[in-house]
CSV table of C-alpha atoms in Angstrom, one decimal:
chain,number,residue,atom,x,y,z
A,1,MET,CA,-40.4,48.8,-146.2
A,2,ALA,CA,-43.5,50.6,-144.9
A,3,SER,CA,-44.1,54.1,-146.1
A,4,SER,CA,-44.2,57.1,-143.8
A,5,ASP,CA,-48.0,57.2,-144.3
A,6,THR,CA,-48.5,53.7,-143.0
A,7,ALA,CA,-50.0,53.6,-139.5
A,8,PRO,CA,-47.7,51.9,-136.9
A,9,ARG,CA,-48.6,48.3,-136.0
A,10,ALA,CA,-50.8,48.3,-132.9
A,11,TRP,CA,-51.4,44.5,-132.6
A,12,GLN,CA,-49.4,41.7,-131.2
A,13,ARG,CA,-49.4,38.1,-132.5
A,14,MET,CA,-49.6,35.6,-129.7
A,15,LEU,CA,-48.3,32.0,-129.6
A,16,SER,CA,-51.9,30.8,-129.7
A,17,GLY,CA,-52.1,32.3,-133.1
A,18,ARG,CA,-54.4,35.1,-132.0
A,19,ARG,CA,-53.7,38.7,-133.1
A,20,LEU,CA,-54.6,41.1,-130.3
A,21,ASP,CA,-55.2,44.8,-131.2
A,22,LEU,CA,-54.0,46.9,-128.4
A,23,LEU,CA,-56.1,49.9,-129.4
A,24,ASP,CA,-59.3,48.0,-129.9
A,25,PRO,CA,-58.8,44.6,-128.2
A,26,SER,CA,-61.5,42.0,-128.9
A,27,PRO,CA,-62.4,39.4,-126.2
A,28,LEU,CA,-62.4,36.8,-129.0
A,29,ASP,CA,-58.6,37.3,-129.3
A,30,VAL,CA,-57.9,36.7,-125.6
A,31,GLU,CA,-56.7,33.2,-124.6
A,32,ILE,CA,-55.8,32.1,-121.1
A,33,SER,CA,-52.8,30.2,-122.4
A,34,ASP,CA,-51.4,33.5,-123.8
A,35,ILE,CA,-52.0,35.3,-120.5
A,36,ALA,CA,-50.3,32.6,-118.5
A,37,GLN,CA,-47.4,32.4,-120.9
A,38,GLY,CA,-46.9,36.2,-120.9
A,39,LEU,CA,-47.3,36.8,-117.2
A,40,ALA,CA,-45.0,34.0,-116.2
A,41,ARG,CA,-42.3,35.8,-118.2
A,42,VAL,CA,-42.8,39.4,-117.1
A,43,ALA,CA,-40.7,40.3,-114.2
A,44,ARG,CA,-41.9,42.3,-111.2
A,45,TRP,CA,-39.8,45.1,-109.9
A,46,ASN,CA,-38.0,45.5,-113.3
A,47,GLY,CA,-36.2,42.3,-112.4
A,48,GLN,CA,-34.4,43.9,-109.4
A,49,THR,CA,-35.1,40.9,-107.1
A,50,ARG,CA,-33.1,38.3,-105.3
A,51,GLY,CA,-33.1,34.7,-106.5
A,52,ASP,CA,-32.1,32.5,-109.4
A,53,HIS,CA,-35.3,33.4,-111.3
A,54,ALA,CA,-37.3,36.6,-111.9
A,55,PHE,CA,-40.3,37.0,-109.6
A,56,SER,CA,-43.0,37.1,-112.3
A,57,VAL,CA,-46.3,38.8,-112.5
A,58,ALA,CA,-48.0,35.4,-112.7
A,59,GLN,CA,-46.5,34.4,-109.4
A,60,HIS,CA,-47.5,37.7,-107.9
A,61,SER,CA,-51.1,37.2,-109.2
A,62,LEU,CA,-51.2,33.8,-107.6
A,63,MET,CA,-50.1,35.3,-104.3
A,64,VAL,CA,-52.7,38.1,-104.5
A,65,GLU,CA,-55.5,35.5,-105.2
A,66,GLN,CA,-54.3,33.5,-102.2
A,67,ILE,CA,-54.3,36.6,-100.0
A,68,VAL,CA,-57.9,37.4,-101.0
A,69,ARG,CA,-58.9,33.9,-100.0
A,70,ARG,CA,-57.3,34.3,-96.6
A,71,LEU,CA,-58.8,37.7,-96.0
A,72,THR,CA,-62.4,36.9,-96.8
A,73,ASN,CA,-64.7,34.2,-97.8
A,74,ALA,CA,-64.8,35.4,-101.4
A,75,PRO,CA,-66.9,33.8,-104.1
A,76,PRO,CA,-65.2,32.2,-107.1
A,77,GLN,CA,-65.8,35.2,-109.4
A,78,THR,CA,-63.9,37.4,-107.0
A,79,LEU,CA,-61.1,34.9,-106.8
A,80,GLN,CA,-60.9,34.9,-110.6
A,81,LEU,CA,-60.8,38.8,-110.7
A,82,ALA,CA,-58.0,38.7,-108.2
A,83,LEU,CA,-56.0,36.1,-110.2
A,84,LEU,CA,-56.5,38.2,-113.4
A,85,HIS,CA,-56.0,41.6,-111.7
A,86,ASP,CA,-52.8,42.3,-113.6
A,87,ALA,CA,-53.7,40.3,-116.7
A,88,PRO,CA,-53.2,43.2,-119.2
A,89,GLU,CA,-49.5,43.1,-118.4
A,90,TYR,CA,-49.2,40.0,-120.6
A,91,VAL,CA,-49.3,42.5,-123.4
A,92,ILE,CA,-48.1,45.8,-122.0
A,93,GLY,CA,-45.6,44.5,-119.4
A,94,ASP,CA,-45.2,45.5,-115.8
A,95,MET,CA,-44.4,49.2,-115.4
A,96,ILE,CA,-43.2,50.1,-112.0
A,97,SER,CA,-45.4,52.8,-110.3
A,98,PRO,CA,-42.9,55.7,-110.6
A,99,PHE,CA,-42.8,55.1,-114.4
A,100,LYS,CA,-46.6,54.9,-114.6
A,101,ALA,CA,-46.7,58.3,-113.0
A,102,VAL,CA,-44.4,59.7,-115.6
A,103,VAL,CA,-46.3,58.2,-118.6
A,104,GLY,CA,-49.7,59.4,-117.4
A,105,GLY,CA,-53.2,58.7,-118.7
A,106,GLY,CA,-52.4,57.1,-122.1
A,107,TYR,CA,-51.1,53.9,-120.3
A,108,LYS,CA,-54.2,53.7,-118.2
A,109,THR,CA,-56.5,54.0,-121.2
A,110,VAL,CA,-54.9,51.0,-123.0
A,111,GLU,CA,-54.8,49.0,-119.7
A,112,ALA,CA,-58.5,49.6,-119.1
A,113,ARG,CA,-59.5,48.5,-122.6
A,114,LEU,CA,-57.4,45.3,-122.3
A,115,GLU,CA,-58.8,44.6,-118.9
A,116,ALA,CA,-62.4,45.0,-120.1
A,117,ALA,CA,-61.7,42.6,-123.1
A,118,ILE,CA,-60.2,40.0,-120.8
A,119,HIS,CA,-63.0,40.2,-118.3
A,120,ILE,CA,-65.7,39.9,-121.1
A,121,ARG,CA,-63.8,36.9,-122.5
A,122,PHE,CA,-64.1,35.0,-119.2
A,123,GLY,CA,-67.6,36.2,-118.2
A,124,LEU,CA,-66.4,38.7,-115.6
A,125,PRO,CA,-67.7,42.2,-115.2
A,126,PRO,CA,-66.0,44.6,-117.6
A,127,VAL,CA,-65.8,47.2,-114.8
A,128,VAL,CA,-65.0,45.8,-111.4
A,129,PRO,CA,-67.2,47.0,-108.5
A,130,LYS,CA,-65.4,49.5,-106.2
A,131,THR,CA,-65.8,47.2,-103.2
A,132,LEU,CA,-63.9,44.4,-105.0
A,133,VAL,CA,-61.3,46.8,-106.4
A,134,ALA,CA,-60.6,47.9,-102.8
A,135,LEU,CA,-60.3,44.2,-101.6
A,136,ILE,CA,-58.0,43.2,-104.4
A,137,LYS,CA,-55.9,46.4,-104.0
A,138,ARG,CA,-55.5,45.6,-100.3
A,139,ALA,CA,-54.3,42.1,-101.2
A,140,ASP,CA,-52.0,43.6,-103.9
A,141,ARG,CA,-50.4,45.9,-101.4
A,142,ILE,CA,-49.8,43.1,-98.9
A,143,ALA,CA,-48.2,41.1,-101.6
A,144,ALA,CA,-46.0,44.0,-102.6
A,145,TYR,CA,-45.0,44.5,-99.0
A,146,PHE,CA,-43.6,40.9,-98.8
A,147,GLU,CA,-42.0,41.1,-102.2
A,148,ALA,CA,-40.4,44.4,-101.3
A,149,THR,CA,-38.9,43.2,-98.0
A,150,GLU,CA,-38.0,39.7,-99.0
A,151,LEU,CA,-36.9,40.1,-102.7
A,152,ALA,CA,-36.4,43.8,-103.6
A,153,GLY,CA,-34.2,45.1,-100.9
A,154,PHE,CA,-36.6,47.3,-99.0
A,155,SER,CA,-36.4,47.7,-95.3
A,156,ASP,CA,-39.5,47.0,-93.2
A,157,ALA,CA,-40.0,50.7,-92.5
A,158,GLU,CA,-39.6,51.6,-96.1
A,159,ALA,CA,-42.1,48.9,-97.3
A,160,ARG,CA,-44.6,49.9,-94.6
A,161,ALA,CA,-44.4,53.6,-95.7
A,162,PHE,CA,-45.1,52.7,-99.4
A,163,PHE,CA,-47.5,49.7,-99.0
A,164,GLY,CA,-48.8,49.8,-95.5
A,165,PRO,CA,-48.5,47.0,-92.9
A,166,PRO,CA,-49.5,43.5,-94.0
A,167,ARG,CA,-52.5,43.2,-91.6
A,168,GLY,CA,-54.1,39.8,-91.5
A,169,ILE,CA,-51.3,38.0,-93.4
A,170,SER,CA,-47.9,36.7,-92.1
A,171,HIS,CA,-44.8,35.6,-93.8
A,172,ASP,CA,-45.4,31.9,-93.2
A,173,MET,CA,-48.7,32.0,-95.1
A,174,LEU,CA,-47.0,32.8,-98.4
A,175,ASP,CA,-44.4,31.5,-100.9
A,176,VAL,CA,-42.3,34.3,-102.0
A,177,ILE,CA,-39.5,32.2,-103.5
A,178,PRO,CA,-39.1,33.0,-107.3
A,179,ARG,CA,-39.9,30.0,-109.4
A,180,PRO,CA,-39.0,29.0,-113.0
A,181,ALA,CA,-41.3,30.6,-115.6
A,182,ALA,CA,-42.6,27.2,-117.0
A,183,GLU,CA,-43.5,26.0,-113.5
A,184,VAL,CA,-45.4,29.2,-112.6
A,185,GLU,CA,-47.2,29.2,-116.0
A,186,ALA,CA,-48.5,25.7,-115.3
A,187,ILE,CA,-49.6,26.6,-111.7
A,188,PHE,CA,-51.3,29.7,-113.0
A,189,LEU,CA,-53.3,27.7,-115.6
A,190,GLN,CA,-54.2,25.1,-113.0
A,191,ARG,CA,-55.5,27.7,-110.6
A,192,PHE,CA,-57.5,29.4,-113.3
A,193,GLU,CA,-59.1,26.2,-114.3
A,194,MET,CA,-59.8,25.2,-110.7
A,195,ILE,CA,-61.6,28.5,-110.1
A,196,GLU,CA,-63.6,28.1,-113.4
A,197,GLN,CA,-64.8,24.8,-112.1
A,198,LEU,CA,-65.9,26.4,-108.8
A,199,ARG,CA,-67.7,29.1,-110.8
A,200,SER,CA,-69.5,26.5,-112.9
A,201,ALA,CA,-70.5,24.5,-109.8
A,202,LYS,CA,-71.8,27.6,-108.1
A,203,ALA,CA,-73.9,28.6,-111.2
A,204,SER,CA,-75.4,25.1,-111.7
């Protein structure tokens, strides 16, 4: 049994075998397989969604990347940033916005450190340029609008008040049907690898 003087454990062991320190995350301990595994099993909306399966953060991330592609002719690096925009949640989970407001700044500090480590691991900018943050946030809010109205019980008026109207995107462009975790994990990995190939081709 640990003594009272022992510092609490601040790392998580991943299925890849990596041991990720939450307080000082190293890019060397970040693996895309762990991210896909975790995000495919983290539920959006605290699990308060319709369907036989949870609507996972991985499925949400795929939808945000798809929306970014539809909104603009984005380069592969931007698409990868969109796909990984919620990647820290494979460690810290998906806290709903009201709870984030209660927790305050400490959560944001841990999230920012994890995001920087993830970005460095995959050759992305540690700090995302503000223009890209705005684009990805726009896509994120559009995704949230459709999730809210089709899965989470929000009325159209309520969703528009919280997330704004989904300008430029219609319902028939997206798949908002919750899928099994293993299926979404595989699709997430496939999309990540496809974008990496596009990035490599652009760089060559």
